[in-house]
XYZ file of N, CA and C in Angstrom:
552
model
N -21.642 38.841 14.804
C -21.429 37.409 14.869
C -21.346 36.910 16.299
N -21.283 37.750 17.273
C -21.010 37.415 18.797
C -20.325 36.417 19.526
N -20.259 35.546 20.021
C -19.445 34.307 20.108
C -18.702 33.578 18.498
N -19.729 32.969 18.432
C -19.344 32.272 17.003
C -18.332 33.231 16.185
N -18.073 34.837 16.341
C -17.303 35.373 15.607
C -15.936 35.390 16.256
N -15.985 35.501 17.700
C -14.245 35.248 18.331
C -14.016 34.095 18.238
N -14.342 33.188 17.652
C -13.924 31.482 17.844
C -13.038 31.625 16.260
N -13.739 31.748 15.649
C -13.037 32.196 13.902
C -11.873 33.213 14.512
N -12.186 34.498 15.399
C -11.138 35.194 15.154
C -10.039 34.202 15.585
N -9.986 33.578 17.141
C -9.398 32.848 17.417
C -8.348 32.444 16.471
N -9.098 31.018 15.650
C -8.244 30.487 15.038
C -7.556 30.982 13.787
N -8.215 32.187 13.350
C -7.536 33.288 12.357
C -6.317 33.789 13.136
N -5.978 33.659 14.598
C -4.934 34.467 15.019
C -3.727 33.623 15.057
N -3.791 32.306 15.477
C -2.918 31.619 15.101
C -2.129 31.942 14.255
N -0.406 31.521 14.221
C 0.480 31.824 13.258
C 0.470 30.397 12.401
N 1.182 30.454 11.035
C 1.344 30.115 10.369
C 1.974 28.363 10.764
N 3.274 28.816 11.676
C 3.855 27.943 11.962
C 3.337 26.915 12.608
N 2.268 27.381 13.696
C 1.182 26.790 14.114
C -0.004 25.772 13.546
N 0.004 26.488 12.562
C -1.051 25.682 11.640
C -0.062 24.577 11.224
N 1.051 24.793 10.667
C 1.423 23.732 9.741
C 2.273 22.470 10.781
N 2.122 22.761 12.028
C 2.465 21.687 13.209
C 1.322 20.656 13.129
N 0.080 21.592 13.623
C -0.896 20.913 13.448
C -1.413 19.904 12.353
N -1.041 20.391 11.077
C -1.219 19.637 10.195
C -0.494 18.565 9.914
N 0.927 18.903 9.947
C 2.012 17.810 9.980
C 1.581 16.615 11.455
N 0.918 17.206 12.297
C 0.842 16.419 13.601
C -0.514 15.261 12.394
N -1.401 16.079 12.135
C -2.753 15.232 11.836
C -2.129 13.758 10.684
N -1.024 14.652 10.204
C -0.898 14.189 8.483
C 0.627 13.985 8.434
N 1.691 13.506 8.887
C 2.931 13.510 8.957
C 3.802 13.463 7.184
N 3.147 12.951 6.491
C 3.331 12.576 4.887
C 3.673 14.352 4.575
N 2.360 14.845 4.999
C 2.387 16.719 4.314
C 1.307 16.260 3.472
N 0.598 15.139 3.616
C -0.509 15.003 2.265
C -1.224 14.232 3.134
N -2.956 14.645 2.708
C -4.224 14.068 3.580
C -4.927 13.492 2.565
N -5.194 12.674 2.079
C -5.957 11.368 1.641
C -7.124 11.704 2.187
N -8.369 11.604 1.399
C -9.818 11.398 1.417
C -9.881 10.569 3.239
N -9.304 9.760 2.876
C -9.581 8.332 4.259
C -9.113 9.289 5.384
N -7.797 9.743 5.219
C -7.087 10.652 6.280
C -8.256 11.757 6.931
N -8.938 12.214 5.655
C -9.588 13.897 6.295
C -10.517 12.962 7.160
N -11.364 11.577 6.339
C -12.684 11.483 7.412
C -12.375 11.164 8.475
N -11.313 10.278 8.555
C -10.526 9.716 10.856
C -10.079 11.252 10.936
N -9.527 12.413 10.687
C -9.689 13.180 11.378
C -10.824 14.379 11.631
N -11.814 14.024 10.962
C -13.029 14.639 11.449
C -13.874 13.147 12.198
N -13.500 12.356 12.242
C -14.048 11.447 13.154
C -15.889 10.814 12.506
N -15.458 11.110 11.359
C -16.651 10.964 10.893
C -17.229 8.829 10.068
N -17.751 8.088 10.839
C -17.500 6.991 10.768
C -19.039 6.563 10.456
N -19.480 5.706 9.829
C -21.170 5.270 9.490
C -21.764 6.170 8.914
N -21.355 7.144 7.884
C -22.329 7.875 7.199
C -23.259 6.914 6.554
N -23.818 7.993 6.100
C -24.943 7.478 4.898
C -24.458 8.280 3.572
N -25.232 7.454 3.029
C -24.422 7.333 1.186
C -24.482 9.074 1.102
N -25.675 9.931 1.417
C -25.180 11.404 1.097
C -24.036 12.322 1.868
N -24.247 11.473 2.774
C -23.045 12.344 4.076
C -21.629 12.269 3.607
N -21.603 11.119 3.108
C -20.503 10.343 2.569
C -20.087 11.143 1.305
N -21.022 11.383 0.404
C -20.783 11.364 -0.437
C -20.478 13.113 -0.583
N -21.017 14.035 0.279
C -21.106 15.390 0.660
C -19.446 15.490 0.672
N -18.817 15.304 1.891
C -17.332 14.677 2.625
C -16.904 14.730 1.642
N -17.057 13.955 0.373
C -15.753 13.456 -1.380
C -15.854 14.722 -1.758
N -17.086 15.613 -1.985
C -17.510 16.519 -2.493
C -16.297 17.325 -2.181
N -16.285 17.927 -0.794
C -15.450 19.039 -0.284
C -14.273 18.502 -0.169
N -13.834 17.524 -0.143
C -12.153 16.924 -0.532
C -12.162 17.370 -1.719
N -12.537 16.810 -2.498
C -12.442 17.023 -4.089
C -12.159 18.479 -4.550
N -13.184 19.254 -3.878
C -13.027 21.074 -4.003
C -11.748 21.748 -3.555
N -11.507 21.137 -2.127
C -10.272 22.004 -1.775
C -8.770 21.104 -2.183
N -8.917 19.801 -3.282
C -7.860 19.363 -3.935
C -8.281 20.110 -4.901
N -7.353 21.433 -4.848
C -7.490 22.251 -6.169
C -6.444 21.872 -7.423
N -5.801 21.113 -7.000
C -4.854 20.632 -7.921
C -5.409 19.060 -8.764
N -6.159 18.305 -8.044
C -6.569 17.297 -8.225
C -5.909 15.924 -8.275
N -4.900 16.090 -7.534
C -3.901 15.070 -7.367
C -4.218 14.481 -6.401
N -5.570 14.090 -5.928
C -5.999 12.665 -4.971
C -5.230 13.278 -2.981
N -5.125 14.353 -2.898
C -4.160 14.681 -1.379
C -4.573 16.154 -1.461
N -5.281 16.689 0.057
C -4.872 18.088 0.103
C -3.240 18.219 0.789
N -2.471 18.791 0.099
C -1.328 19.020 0.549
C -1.389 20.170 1.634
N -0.073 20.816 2.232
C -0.529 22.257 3.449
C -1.351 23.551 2.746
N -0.313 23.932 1.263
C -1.160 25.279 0.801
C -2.895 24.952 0.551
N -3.304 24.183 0.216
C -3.924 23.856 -0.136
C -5.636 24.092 1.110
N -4.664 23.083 1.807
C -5.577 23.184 3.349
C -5.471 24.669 4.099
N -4.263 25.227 3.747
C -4.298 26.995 4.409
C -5.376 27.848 3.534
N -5.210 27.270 1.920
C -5.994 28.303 1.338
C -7.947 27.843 1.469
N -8.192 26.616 2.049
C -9.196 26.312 2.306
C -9.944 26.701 3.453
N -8.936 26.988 4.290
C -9.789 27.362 5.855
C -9.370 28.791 5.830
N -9.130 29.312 5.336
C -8.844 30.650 4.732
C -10.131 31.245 4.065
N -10.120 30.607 2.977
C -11.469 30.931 2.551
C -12.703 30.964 3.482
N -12.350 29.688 3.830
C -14.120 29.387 4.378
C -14.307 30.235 6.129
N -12.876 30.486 6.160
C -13.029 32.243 7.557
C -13.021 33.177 7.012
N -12.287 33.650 5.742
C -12.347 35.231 5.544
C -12.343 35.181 4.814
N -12.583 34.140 3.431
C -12.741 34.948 2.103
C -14.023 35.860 1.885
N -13.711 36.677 0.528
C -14.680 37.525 0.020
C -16.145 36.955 0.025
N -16.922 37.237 -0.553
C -18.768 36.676 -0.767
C -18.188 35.758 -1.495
N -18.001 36.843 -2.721
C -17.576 36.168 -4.246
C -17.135 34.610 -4.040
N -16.016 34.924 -3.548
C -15.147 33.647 -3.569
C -15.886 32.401 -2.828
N -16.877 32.975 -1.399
C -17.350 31.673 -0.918
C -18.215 31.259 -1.976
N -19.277 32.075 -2.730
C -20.379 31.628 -3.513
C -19.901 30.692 -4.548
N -18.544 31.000 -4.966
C -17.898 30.089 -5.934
C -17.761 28.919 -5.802
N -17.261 28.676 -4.223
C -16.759 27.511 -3.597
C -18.196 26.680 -3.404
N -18.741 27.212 -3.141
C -20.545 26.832 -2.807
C -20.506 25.897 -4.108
N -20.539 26.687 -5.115
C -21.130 26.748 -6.057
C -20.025 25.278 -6.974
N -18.983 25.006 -6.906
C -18.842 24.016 -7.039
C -18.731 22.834 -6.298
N -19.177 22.890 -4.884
C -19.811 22.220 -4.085
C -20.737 21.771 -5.013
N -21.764 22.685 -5.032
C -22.731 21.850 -5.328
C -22.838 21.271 -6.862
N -22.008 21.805 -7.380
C -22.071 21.362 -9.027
C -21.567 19.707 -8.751
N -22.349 18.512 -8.584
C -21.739 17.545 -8.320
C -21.273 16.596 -9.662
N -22.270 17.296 -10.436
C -22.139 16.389 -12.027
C -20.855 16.923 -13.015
N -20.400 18.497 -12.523
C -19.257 18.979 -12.931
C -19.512 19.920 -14.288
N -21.205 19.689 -14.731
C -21.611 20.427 -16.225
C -21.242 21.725 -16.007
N -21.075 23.202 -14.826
C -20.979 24.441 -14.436
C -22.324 24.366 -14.614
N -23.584 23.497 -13.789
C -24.859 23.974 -13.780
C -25.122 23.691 -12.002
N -25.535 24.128 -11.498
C -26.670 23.244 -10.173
C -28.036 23.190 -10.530
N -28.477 22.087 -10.109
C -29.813 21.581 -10.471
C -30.705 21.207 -9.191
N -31.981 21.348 -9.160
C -32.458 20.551 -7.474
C -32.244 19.344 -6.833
N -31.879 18.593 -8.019
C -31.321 17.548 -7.079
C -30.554 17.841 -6.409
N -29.220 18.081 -7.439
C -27.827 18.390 -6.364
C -27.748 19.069 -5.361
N -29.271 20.294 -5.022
C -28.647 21.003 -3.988
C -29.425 20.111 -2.770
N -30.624 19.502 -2.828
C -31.258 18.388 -2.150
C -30.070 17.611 -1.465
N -29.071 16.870 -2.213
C -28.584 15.924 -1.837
C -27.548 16.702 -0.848
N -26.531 18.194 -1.492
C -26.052 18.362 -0.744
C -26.776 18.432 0.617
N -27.764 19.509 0.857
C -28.395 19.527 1.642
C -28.378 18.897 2.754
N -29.079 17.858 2.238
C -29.517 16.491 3.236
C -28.282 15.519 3.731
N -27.133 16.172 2.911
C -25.882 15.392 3.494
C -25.544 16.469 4.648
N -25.256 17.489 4.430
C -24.733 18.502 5.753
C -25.850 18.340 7.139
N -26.948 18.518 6.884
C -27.865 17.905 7.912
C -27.437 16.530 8.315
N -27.003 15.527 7.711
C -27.339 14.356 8.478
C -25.545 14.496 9.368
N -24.728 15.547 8.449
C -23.225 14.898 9.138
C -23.925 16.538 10.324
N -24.526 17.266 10.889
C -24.266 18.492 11.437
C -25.483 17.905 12.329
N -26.324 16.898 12.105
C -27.616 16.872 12.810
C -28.704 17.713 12.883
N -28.048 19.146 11.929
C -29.058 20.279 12.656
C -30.519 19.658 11.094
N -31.313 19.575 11.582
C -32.830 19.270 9.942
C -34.041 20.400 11.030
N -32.919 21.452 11.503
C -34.511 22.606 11.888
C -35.199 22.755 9.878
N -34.772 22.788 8.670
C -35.505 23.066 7.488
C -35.043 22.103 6.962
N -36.771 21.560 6.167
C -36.572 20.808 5.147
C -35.505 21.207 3.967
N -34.570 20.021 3.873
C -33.857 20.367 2.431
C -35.110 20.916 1.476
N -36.023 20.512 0.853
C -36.751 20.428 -0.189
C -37.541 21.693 -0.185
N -37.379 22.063 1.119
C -38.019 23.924 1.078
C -36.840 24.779 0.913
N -35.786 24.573 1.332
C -34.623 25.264 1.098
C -34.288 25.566 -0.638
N -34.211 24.337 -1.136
C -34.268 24.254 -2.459
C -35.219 25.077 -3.254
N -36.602 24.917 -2.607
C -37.288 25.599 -3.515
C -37.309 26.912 -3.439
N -37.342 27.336 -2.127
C -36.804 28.591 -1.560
C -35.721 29.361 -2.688
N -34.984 28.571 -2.701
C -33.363 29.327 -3.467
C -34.275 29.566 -5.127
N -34.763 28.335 -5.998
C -35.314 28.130 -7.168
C -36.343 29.314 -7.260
N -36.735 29.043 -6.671
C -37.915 30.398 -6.553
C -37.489 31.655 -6.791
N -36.673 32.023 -5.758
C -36.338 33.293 -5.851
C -34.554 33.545 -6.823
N -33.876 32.770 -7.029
C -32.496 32.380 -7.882
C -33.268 32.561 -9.421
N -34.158 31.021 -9.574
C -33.791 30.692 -11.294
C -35.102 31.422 -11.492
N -34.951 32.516 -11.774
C -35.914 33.351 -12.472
C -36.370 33.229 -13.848
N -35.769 32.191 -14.726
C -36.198 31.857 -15.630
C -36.929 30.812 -15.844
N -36.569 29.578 -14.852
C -37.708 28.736 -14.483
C -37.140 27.325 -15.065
N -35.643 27.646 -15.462
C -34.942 26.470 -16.375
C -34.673 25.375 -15.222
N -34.769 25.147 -13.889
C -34.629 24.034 -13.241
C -33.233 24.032 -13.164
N -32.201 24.661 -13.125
C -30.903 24.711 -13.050
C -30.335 26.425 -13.263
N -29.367 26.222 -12.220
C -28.445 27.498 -12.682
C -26.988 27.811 -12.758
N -26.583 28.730 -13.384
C -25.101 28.578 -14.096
C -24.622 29.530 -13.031
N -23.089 29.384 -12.484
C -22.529 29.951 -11.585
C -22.921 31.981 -11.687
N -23.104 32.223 -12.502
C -23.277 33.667 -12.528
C -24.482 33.864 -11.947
N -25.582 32.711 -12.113
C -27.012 33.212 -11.836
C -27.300 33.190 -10.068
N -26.021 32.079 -9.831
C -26.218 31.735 -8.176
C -25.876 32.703 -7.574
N -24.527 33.414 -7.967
C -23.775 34.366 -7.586
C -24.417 35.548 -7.049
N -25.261 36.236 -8.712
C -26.279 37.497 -8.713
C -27.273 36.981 -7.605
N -27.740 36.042 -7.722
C -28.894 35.514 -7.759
C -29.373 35.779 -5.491
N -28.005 34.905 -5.693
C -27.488 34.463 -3.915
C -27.093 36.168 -3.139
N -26.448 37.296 -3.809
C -26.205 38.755 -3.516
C -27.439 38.998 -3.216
N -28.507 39.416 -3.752
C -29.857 40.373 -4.391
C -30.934 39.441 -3.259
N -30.485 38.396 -2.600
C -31.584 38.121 -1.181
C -30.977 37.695 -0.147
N -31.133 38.889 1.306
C -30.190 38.499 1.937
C -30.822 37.323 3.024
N -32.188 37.117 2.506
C -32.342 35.838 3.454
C -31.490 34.370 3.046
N -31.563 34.715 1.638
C -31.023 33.273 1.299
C -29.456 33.333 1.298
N -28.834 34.658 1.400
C -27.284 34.340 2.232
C -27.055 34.385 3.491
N -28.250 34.047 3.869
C -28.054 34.344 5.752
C -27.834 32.528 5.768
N -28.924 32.222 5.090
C -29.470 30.349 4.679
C -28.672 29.679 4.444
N -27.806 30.323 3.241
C -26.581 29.641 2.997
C -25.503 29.482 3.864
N -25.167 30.779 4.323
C -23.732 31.029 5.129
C -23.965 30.219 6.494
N -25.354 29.545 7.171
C -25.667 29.045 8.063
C -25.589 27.731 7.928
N -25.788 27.414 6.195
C -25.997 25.856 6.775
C -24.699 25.574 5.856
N -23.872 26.306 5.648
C -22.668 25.727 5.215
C -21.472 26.284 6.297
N -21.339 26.820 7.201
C -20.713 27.000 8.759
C -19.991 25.489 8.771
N -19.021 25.857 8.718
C -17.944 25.053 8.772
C -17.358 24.779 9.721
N -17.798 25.793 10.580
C -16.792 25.938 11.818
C -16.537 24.983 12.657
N -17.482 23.921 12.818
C -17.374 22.926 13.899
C -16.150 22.386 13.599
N -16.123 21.909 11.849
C -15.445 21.088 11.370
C -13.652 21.370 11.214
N -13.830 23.018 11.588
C -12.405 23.480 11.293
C -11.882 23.625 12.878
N -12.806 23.282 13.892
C -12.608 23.788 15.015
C -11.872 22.022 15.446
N -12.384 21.114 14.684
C -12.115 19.768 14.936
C -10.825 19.487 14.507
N -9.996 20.087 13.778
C -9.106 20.007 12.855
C -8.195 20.515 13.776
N -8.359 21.702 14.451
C -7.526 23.152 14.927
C -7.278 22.036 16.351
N -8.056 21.767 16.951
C -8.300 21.502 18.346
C -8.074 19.748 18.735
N -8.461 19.228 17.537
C -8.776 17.540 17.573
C -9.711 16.988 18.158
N -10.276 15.707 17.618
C -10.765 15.114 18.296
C -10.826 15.072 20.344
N -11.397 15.464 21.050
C -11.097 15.016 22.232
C -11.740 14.251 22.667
């Protein structure tokens, strides 16, 4: 991982107590509101997918669903998204992208995610729409235009280009580095 991997270790070394300063500093309540996370990622004029990407991953790491990531909540989120297992990220992926909530992903949804992380990350080196087909191609081997969390899972293991694809364009790190560090 070379650089990009001591920056994670970095903020993996941090203590506990540390984190939850920081958070209490961002969030004084102990609870972050949708509105709260986007002023502290500084994220202002999206567009309807960027925007709508942003609800997405609030929504995921309110694992409780009570409208606030509270502290455990936000520890067990940047937790994950530094050191959890495959498993567990593909999961998290994976209801990322489930935006309709059926336990299916479909090409739209991964399009839209897509094209939302590009427009909030700037990086569009690949078309969403090759990425997609890319994954469909080699994922839904049955050809059903959608797939059920087991198929992404197997599917996402068994090619390691398309977890190189994934784990790249879902890199979080800027965003946790914005959190850790703040706005400057």
């Amino acid at each position: 991982m070379g650089n990009h991997g001591s920056n994670l270790d970095d903020i993996l070394a941090e203590d506990m107590h540390h984190w939850y300063n920081k958070f209490m500093r961002e969030s004084p309540s102990g609870l972050i509101t949708l509105f709260e996370l986007k002023q502290i990622l500084g994220l202002k004029g999206m567009n309807e997918n960027a925007n709508s990407y942003v609800d997405q991953v609030f929504f995921t790491f309110d694992m409780d669903g009570d409208g606030y990531i509270d502290f455990v909540e936000y520890i067990a989120a940047v937790s994950l998204m530094l050191k959890g297992e495959i498993n567990q990220k593909l999961k998290w992926y994976f209801k990322l992208f489930d935006q309709d909530g059926n336990g299916k992903i479909d090409k739209e949804e991964l399009e839209t995610i897509f094209s939302a992380i590009q427009d909030i990350t700037r990086n569009r080196d690949i078309d969403p729409e090759e990425i997609v087909s890319l994954i469909f191609e080699r994922i839904d081997v049955k050809g059903e235009g959608e797939m059920t969390l087991e198929e992404f899972i197997e599917g996402a293991k068994d090619h390691d280009d398309i977890m190189e694809m994934l784990k790249n364009l879902m890199d979080l790190t800027p965003v946790l580095i914005i959190i850790v560090e703040g706005r400057q």
